[in-house]
mmCIF file of C-alpha atoms in Angstrom:
data_model
loop_
_atom_site.group_PDB
_atom_site.id
_atom_site.type_symbol
_atom_site.label_atom_id
_atom_site.label_comp_id
_atom_site.label_asym_id
_atom_site.label_seq_id
_atom_site.Cartn_x
_atom_site.Cartn_y
_atom_site.Cartn_z
ATOM 1 C CA UNK A 174 8.934 19.864 22.284
ATOM 2 C CA UNK A 175 11.436 20.166 25.117
ATOM 3 C CA UNK A 176 9.252 17.927 27.285
ATOM 4 C CA UNK A 177 9.093 15.332 24.503
ATOM 5 C CA UNK A 178 12.871 15.361 24.168
ATOM 6 C CA UNK A 179 13.262 14.942 27.932
ATOM 7 C CA UNK A 180 10.865 11.969 27.978
ATOM 8 C CA UNK A 181 12.586 10.404 24.981
ATOM 9 C CA UNK A 182 16.030 10.840 26.546
ATOM 10 C CA UNK A 183 14.805 9.395 29.819
ATOM 11 C CA UNK A 184 13.344 6.397 27.964
ATOM 12 C CA UNK A 185 16.576 5.741 26.114
ATOM 13 C CA UNK A 186 18.569 6.083 29.321
ATOM 14 C CA UNK A 187 16.290 3.635 31.141
ATOM 15 C CA UNK A 188 16.557 1.151 28.269
ATOM 16 C CA UNK A 189 20.361 1.437 28.264
ATOM 17 C CA UNK A 190 20.500 0.899 32.016
ATOM 18 C CA UNK A 191 18.257 -2.170 31.659
ATOM 19 C CA UNK A 192 20.522 -3.647 28.971
ATOM 20 C CA UNK A 193 23.627 -2.938 31.065
ATOM 21 C CA UNK A 194 22.068 -4.668 34.067
ATOM 22 C CA UNK A 195 21.028 -7.623 31.935
ATOM 23 C CA UNK A 196 24.497 -7.822 30.400
ATOM 24 C CA UNK A 197 26.137 -7.991 33.820
ATOM 25 C CA UNK A 198 23.763 -10.769 34.869
ATOM 26 C CA UNK A 199 24.398 -12.608 31.601
ATOM 27 C CA UNK A 200 28.205 -12.429 31.898
ATOM 28 C CA UNK A 201 28.014 -13.438 35.570
ATOM 29 C CA UNK A 202 26.092 -16.527 34.488
ATOM 30 C CA UNK A 203 28.696 -17.291 31.811
ATOM 31 C CA UNK A 204 31.543 -17.058 34.298
ATOM 32 C CA UNK A 205 29.529 -18.944 36.911
ATOM 33 C CA UNK A 206 28.865 -21.882 34.569
ATOM 34 C CA UNK A 207 32.505 -21.882 33.550
ATOM 35 C CA UNK A 208 33.652 -21.887 37.183
ATOM 36 C CA UNK A 209 31.462 -24.884 38.066
ATOM 37 C CA UNK A 210 32.834 -26.731 35.031
ATOM 38 C CA UNK A 211 36.403 -25.927 36.106
ATOM 39 C CA UNK A 212 35.760 -27.301 39.610
ATOM 40 C CA UNK A 213 34.267 -30.457 38.114
ATOM 41 C CA UNK A 214 37.229 -30.879 35.757
ATOM 42 C CA UNK A 215 39.725 -30.397 38.570
ATOM 43 C CA UNK A 216 37.930 -32.830 40.865
ATOM 44 C CA UNK A 217 37.807 -35.603 38.249
ATOM 45 C CA UNK A 218 41.412 -35.004 37.142
ATOM 46 C CA UNK A 219 42.671 -35.096 40.737
ATOM 47 C CA UNK A 220 40.609 -38.161 41.709
ATOM 48 C CA UNK A 221 41.897 -40.205 38.761
ATOM 49 C CA UNK A 222 45.392 -38.718 38.513
ATOM 50 C CA UNK A 223 46.288 -39.403 42.137
ATOM 51 C CA UNK A 224 45.005 -42.980 42.048
ATOM 52 C CA UNK A 225 47.616 -45.272 40.488
ATOM 53 C CA UNK A 226 45.139 -48.074 39.852
ATOM 54 C CA UNK A 227 42.647 -45.834 38.039
ATOM 55 C CA UNK A 228 45.419 -44.081 36.130
ATOM 56 C CA UNK A 229 46.844 -47.382 34.924
ATOM 57 C CA UNK A 230 43.391 -48.606 33.906
ATOM 58 C CA UNK A 231 42.721 -45.478 31.862
ATOM 59 C CA UNK A 232 46.107 -44.712 30.315
ATOM 60 C CA UNK A 233 47.718 -48.147 30.393
ATOM 61 C CA UNK A 234 45.425 -49.582 27.740
ATOM 62 C CA UNK A 235 43.936 -48.644 24.332
ATOM 63 C CA UNK A 236 41.142 -46.929 26.288
ATOM 64 C CA UNK A 237 43.470 -43.921 26.550
ATOM 65 C CA UNK A 238 42.763 -42.996 22.921
ATOM 66 C CA UNK A 239 39.030 -42.912 23.597
ATOM 67 C CA UNK A 240 39.606 -40.825 26.720
ATOM 68 C CA UNK A 241 41.925 -38.395 24.906
ATOM 69 C CA UNK A 242 39.654 -37.748 21.920
ATOM 70 C CA UNK A 243 36.237 -38.000 23.626
ATOM 71 C CA UNK A 244 36.149 -34.264 24.604
ATOM 72 C CA UNK A 245 36.850 -33.221 21.004
ATOM 73 C CA UNK A 246 34.017 -35.432 19.714
ATOM 74 C CA UNK A 247 31.685 -34.095 22.409
ATOM 75 C CA UNK A 248 32.395 -30.486 21.414
ATOM 76 C CA UNK A 249 31.410 -31.123 17.798
ATOM 77 C CA UNK A 250 28.349 -33.089 18.912
ATOM 78 C CA UNK A 251 27.338 -30.266 21.261
ATOM 79 C CA UNK A 252 27.535 -27.710 18.477
ATOM 80 C CA UNK A 253 25.396 -29.905 16.211
ATOM 81 C CA UNK A 254 22.703 -30.646 18.832
ATOM 82 C CA UNK A 255 22.466 -27.370 20.766
ATOM 83 C CA UNK A 256 19.483 -26.042 18.782
ATOM 84 C CA UNK A 257 17.459 -29.189 19.499
ATOM 85 C CA UNK A 258 18.324 -29.352 23.199
ATOM 86 C CA UNK A 259 16.638 -27.609 26.088
ATOM 87 C CA UNK A 260 18.718 -25.217 28.160
ATOM 88 C CA UNK A 261 18.736 -27.707 31.054
ATOM 89 C CA UNK A 262 19.936 -30.540 28.808
ATOM 90 C CA UNK A 263 22.609 -28.292 27.291
ATOM 91 C CA UNK A 264 23.886 -27.379 30.752
ATOM 92 C CA UNK A 265 23.997 -31.049 31.786
ATOM 93 C CA UNK A 266 25.900 -31.916 28.591
ATOM 94 C CA UNK A 267 28.366 -29.108 29.309
ATOM 95 C CA UNK A 268 29.082 -30.532 32.762
ATOM 96 C CA UNK A 269 29.473 -34.024 31.279
ATOM 97 C CA UNK A 270 31.995 -32.573 28.845
ATOM 98 C CA UNK A 271 33.864 -30.925 31.735
ATOM 99 C CA UNK A 272 34.058 -34.283 33.536
ATOM 100 C CA UNK A 273 35.329 -35.976 30.361
ATOM 101 C CA UNK A 274 37.951 -33.254 30.002
ATOM 102 C CA UNK A 275 39.051 -33.834 33.590
ATOM 103 C CA UNK A 276 39.503 -37.521 32.836
ATOM 104 C CA UNK A 277 41.494 -36.792 29.673
ATOM 105 C CA UNK A 278 43.991 -34.518 31.462
ATOM 106 C CA UNK A 279 44.206 -36.489 34.714
ATOM 107 C CA UNK A 280 47.646 -37.790 33.710
ATOM 108 C CA UNK A 281 49.185 -34.413 34.599
ATOM 109 C CA UNK A 282 49.079 -35.373 38.292
ATOM 110 C CA UNK A 283 51.379 -38.287 37.513
ATOM 111 C CA UNK A 284 53.715 -36.208 35.339
ATOM 112 C CA UNK A 285 53.983 -32.882 37.189
ATOM 113 C CA UNK A 286 54.255 -31.944 40.848
ATOM 114 C CA UNK A 287 51.093 -30.778 42.571
ATOM 115 C CA UNK A 288 52.721 -27.463 43.501
ATOM 116 C CA UNK A 289 53.664 -26.642 39.904
ATOM 117 C CA UNK A 290 50.151 -27.559 38.722
ATOM 118 C CA UNK A 291 48.655 -25.189 41.306
ATOM 119 C CA UNK A 292 51.110 -22.419 40.369
ATOM 120 C CA UNK A 293 50.370 -22.833 36.668
ATOM 121 C CA UNK A 294 46.638 -22.714 37.354
ATOM 122 C CA UNK A 295 47.107 -19.468 39.281
ATOM 123 C CA UNK A 296 49.147 -17.916 36.452
ATOM 124 C CA UNK A 297 46.549 -19.054 33.917
ATOM 125 C CA UNK A 298 43.736 -17.544 35.994
ATOM 126 C CA UNK A 299 45.516 -14.172 36.067
ATOM 127 C CA UNK A 300 46.217 -14.249 32.322
ATOM 128 C CA UNK A 301 42.647 -15.308 31.564
ATOM 129 C CA UNK A 302 41.139 -12.593 33.758
ATOM 130 C CA UNK A 303 43.328 -9.943 32.129
ATOM 131 C CA UNK A 304 42.550 -10.919 28.538
ATOM 132 C CA UNK A 305 38.840 -11.401 29.245
ATOM 133 C CA UNK A 306 38.648 -7.997 30.934
ATOM 134 C CA UNK A 307 40.383 -6.469 27.912
ATOM 135 C CA UNK A 308 37.853 -8.055 25.564
ATOM 136 C CA UNK A 309 34.971 -6.778 27.682
ATOM 137 C CA UNK A 310 36.167 -3.193 28.080
ATOM 138 C CA UNK A 311 38.063 -2.388 24.879
ATOM 139 C CA UNK A 312 36.462 -0.117 22.275
ATOM 140 C CA UNK A 313 38.500 -1.806 19.558
ATOM 141 C CA UNK A 314 36.560 -4.122 17.268
ATOM 142 C CA UNK A 315 38.067 -7.608 17.620
ATOM 143 C CA UNK A 316 35.673 -9.358 15.238
ATOM 144 C CA UNK A 317 38.330 -9.479 12.522
ATOM 145 C CA UNK A 318 40.466 -11.751 14.696
ATOM 146 C CA UNK A 319 38.059 -14.684 14.501
ATOM 147 C CA UNK A 320 39.029 -16.189 11.141
ATOM 148 C CA UNK A 321 42.778 -15.943 11.747
ATOM 149 C CA UNK A 322 42.533 -17.365 15.260
ATOM 150 C CA UNK A 323 40.485 -20.354 14.087
ATOM 151 C CA UNK A 324 43.046 -21.010 11.373
ATOM 152 C CA UNK A 325 45.679 -20.906 14.109
ATOM 153 C CA UNK A 326 43.740 -23.434 16.213
ATOM 154 C CA UNK A 327 43.458 -25.807 13.252
ATOM 155 C CA UNK A 328 47.185 -25.440 12.637
ATOM 156 C CA UNK A 329 47.892 -26.252 16.290
ATOM 157 C CA UNK A 330 45.731 -29.385 16.154
ATOM 158 C CA UNK A 331 47.490 -30.622 13.022
ATOM 159 C CA UNK A 332 50.937 -29.939 14.509
ATOM 160 C CA UNK A 333 50.022 -31.703 17.770
ATOM 161 C CA UNK A 334 48.718 -34.794 15.966
ATOM 162 C CA UNK A 335 51.847 -34.948 13.791
ATOM 163 C CA UNK A 336 54.049 -34.551 16.852
ATOM 164 C CA UNK A 337 52.346 -37.514 18.531
ATOM 165 C CA UNK A 338 54.313 -39.640 16.052
ATOM 166 C CA UNK A 339 57.458 -37.488 15.794
ATOM 167 C CA UNK A 340 57.916 -36.637 19.473
ATOM 168 C CA UNK A 341 59.937 -33.526 18.623
ATOM 169 C CA UNK A 342 60.707 -31.213 21.615
ATOM 170 C CA UNK A 343 61.245 -28.290 19.213
ATOM 171 C CA UNK A 344 57.802 -28.712 17.658
ATOM 172 C CA UNK A 345 56.232 -29.069 21.113
ATOM 173 C CA UNK A 346 57.925 -25.867 22.282
ATOM 174 C CA UNK A 347 56.696 -23.968 19.211
ATOM 175 C CA UNK A 348 53.172 -25.356 19.565
ATOM 176 C CA UNK A 349 53.031 -24.469 23.258
ATOM 177 C CA UNK A 350 54.281 -20.916 22.656
ATOM 178 C CA UNK A 351 51.799 -20.269 19.861
ATOM 179 C CA UNK A 352 49.055 -22.014 21.804
ATOM 180 C CA UNK A 353 49.323 -19.651 24.767
ATOM 181 C CA UNK A 354 49.157 -16.610 22.479
ATOM 182 C CA UNK A 355 46.303 -17.942 20.339
ATOM 183 C CA UNK A 356 44.049 -18.916 23.250
ATOM 184 C CA UNK A 357 44.798 -15.694 25.115
ATOM 185 C CA UNK A 358 43.663 -13.783 22.024
ATOM 186 C CA UNK A 359 40.624 -16.062 21.692
ATOM 187 C CA UNK A 360 39.651 -15.245 25.277
ATOM 188 C CA UNK A 361 39.524 -11.528 24.470
ATOM 189 C CA UNK A 362 37.748 -12.189 21.163
ATOM 190 C CA UNK A 363 35.125 -14.514 22.668
ATOM 191 C CA UNK A 364 34.426 -12.169 25.583
ATOM 192 C CA UNK A 365 33.729 -9.260 23.236
ATOM 193 C CA UNK A 366 31.658 -11.531 20.957
ATOM 194 C CA UNK A 367 29.493 -12.650 23.877
ATOM 195 C CA UNK A 368 29.002 -9.065 24.995
ATOM 196 C CA UNK A 369 28.000 -7.912 21.510
ATOM 197 C CA UNK A 370 25.705 -10.909 20.941
ATOM 198 C CA UNK A 371 23.833 -10.167 24.142
ATOM 199 C CA UNK A 372 23.367 -6.486 23.292
ATOM 200 C CA UNK A 373 22.062 -7.401 19.827
ATOM 201 C CA UNK A 374 19.586 -10.017 21.071
ATOM 202 C CA UNK A 375 18.528 -8.543 24.415
ATOM 203 C CA UNK A 376 15.820 -6.437 22.790
ATOM 204 C CA UNK A 377 13.987 -9.560 21.597
ATOM 205 C CA UNK A 378 13.649 -11.025 25.086
ATOM 206 C CA UNK A 379 14.328 -14.580 23.927
ATOM 207 C CA UNK A 380 15.049 -16.195 27.287
ATOM 208 C CA UNK A 381 15.689 -19.659 25.833
ATOM 209 C CA UNK A 382 18.266 -18.250 23.430
ATOM 210 C CA UNK A 383 19.956 -16.254 26.182
ATOM 211 C CA UNK A 384 20.261 -19.315 28.428
ATOM 212 C CA UNK A 385 21.729 -21.468 25.655
ATOM 213 C CA UNK A 386 24.004 -18.619 24.578
ATOM 214 C CA UNK A 387 25.357 -18.329 28.134
ATOM 215 C CA UNK A 388 26.120 -22.064 28.169
ATOM 216 C CA UNK A 389 27.860 -21.949 24.787
ATOM 217 C CA UNK A 390 29.752 -18.851 25.902
ATOM 218 C CA UNK A 391 30.881 -20.604 29.071
ATOM 219 C CA UNK A 392 32.017 -23.546 26.924
ATOM 220 C CA UNK A 393 34.082 -21.264 24.672
ATOM 221 C CA UNK A 394 35.806 -19.521 27.577
ATOM 222 C CA UNK A 395 36.285 -22.832 29.407
ATOM 223 C CA UNK A 396 38.056 -24.348 26.393
ATOM 224 C CA UNK A 397 40.274 -21.274 26.108
ATOM 225 C CA UNK A 398 41.218 -21.514 29.792
ATOM 226 C CA UNK A 399 41.972 -25.248 29.689
ATOM 227 C CA UNK A 400 44.146 -24.886 26.606
ATOM 228 C CA UNK A 401 46.046 -21.934 28.054
ATOM 229 C CA UNK A 402 46.623 -23.944 31.220
ATOM 230 C CA UNK A 403 47.859 -27.036 29.392
ATOM 231 C CA UNK A 404 50.231 -25.072 27.165
ATOM 232 C CA UNK A 405 51.581 -23.033 30.090
ATOM 233 C CA UNK A 406 52.124 -26.268 31.989
ATOM 234 C CA UNK A 407 54.696 -27.232 29.343
ATOM 235 C CA UNK A 408 56.776 -24.237 30.482
ATOM 236 C CA UNK A 409 55.973 -23.922 34.184
ATOM 237 C CA UNK A 410 55.310 -27.508 35.188
ATOM 238 C CA UNK A 411 57.998 -29.315 37.211
ATOM 239 C CA UNK A 412 58.106 -33.008 36.391
ATOM 240 C CA UNK A 413 57.883 -35.686 39.047
#
């Protein structure tokens, strides 16, 4: 009986160690995909934003509305098509989305100084790392945050669209303040969700699902980072 218990304990311990190792590899892939997307976004934004001719062609005509809303349309399209796409196609689509996002925010290089953009990016990276680490390590269940945070995101979108016509500095300040808090909380929430999803599905060994899940996870964290950065830029950015 004692030998059976020892074998059983050893088996459970080996299985736990295997899941932990797989989880680390999975999260490394999520952060790796996100990092490549961030580099792509930054490269496109810098290339267009520092070229007056390209910037005028994009934002000096009605094309700017297509450029501004294209990433939002692509996100919804990605969510609708992900189950029918291969992992390779999903990854390619993710990078295309990152490039489109870079184009849509390229105007910041004409509005803010390069130094303040770099400083804001650094601050955002620290805040993101801290909240993501909290979501990964905390024993507190954050699943209850999801519904309220999504309601907050919808509220932010509505307020931002309304303020496009009003141009109110007070509304923009309120939106930016709430935006930083909401997307910081979403970073912690999404990190814990990804961790829990992997642990629940790892036992099935569905490699295709795991690859697509890593891409969708990278997309979620990428969106959180970009939004935190853009909202923080309202406070930390020094205008040209």
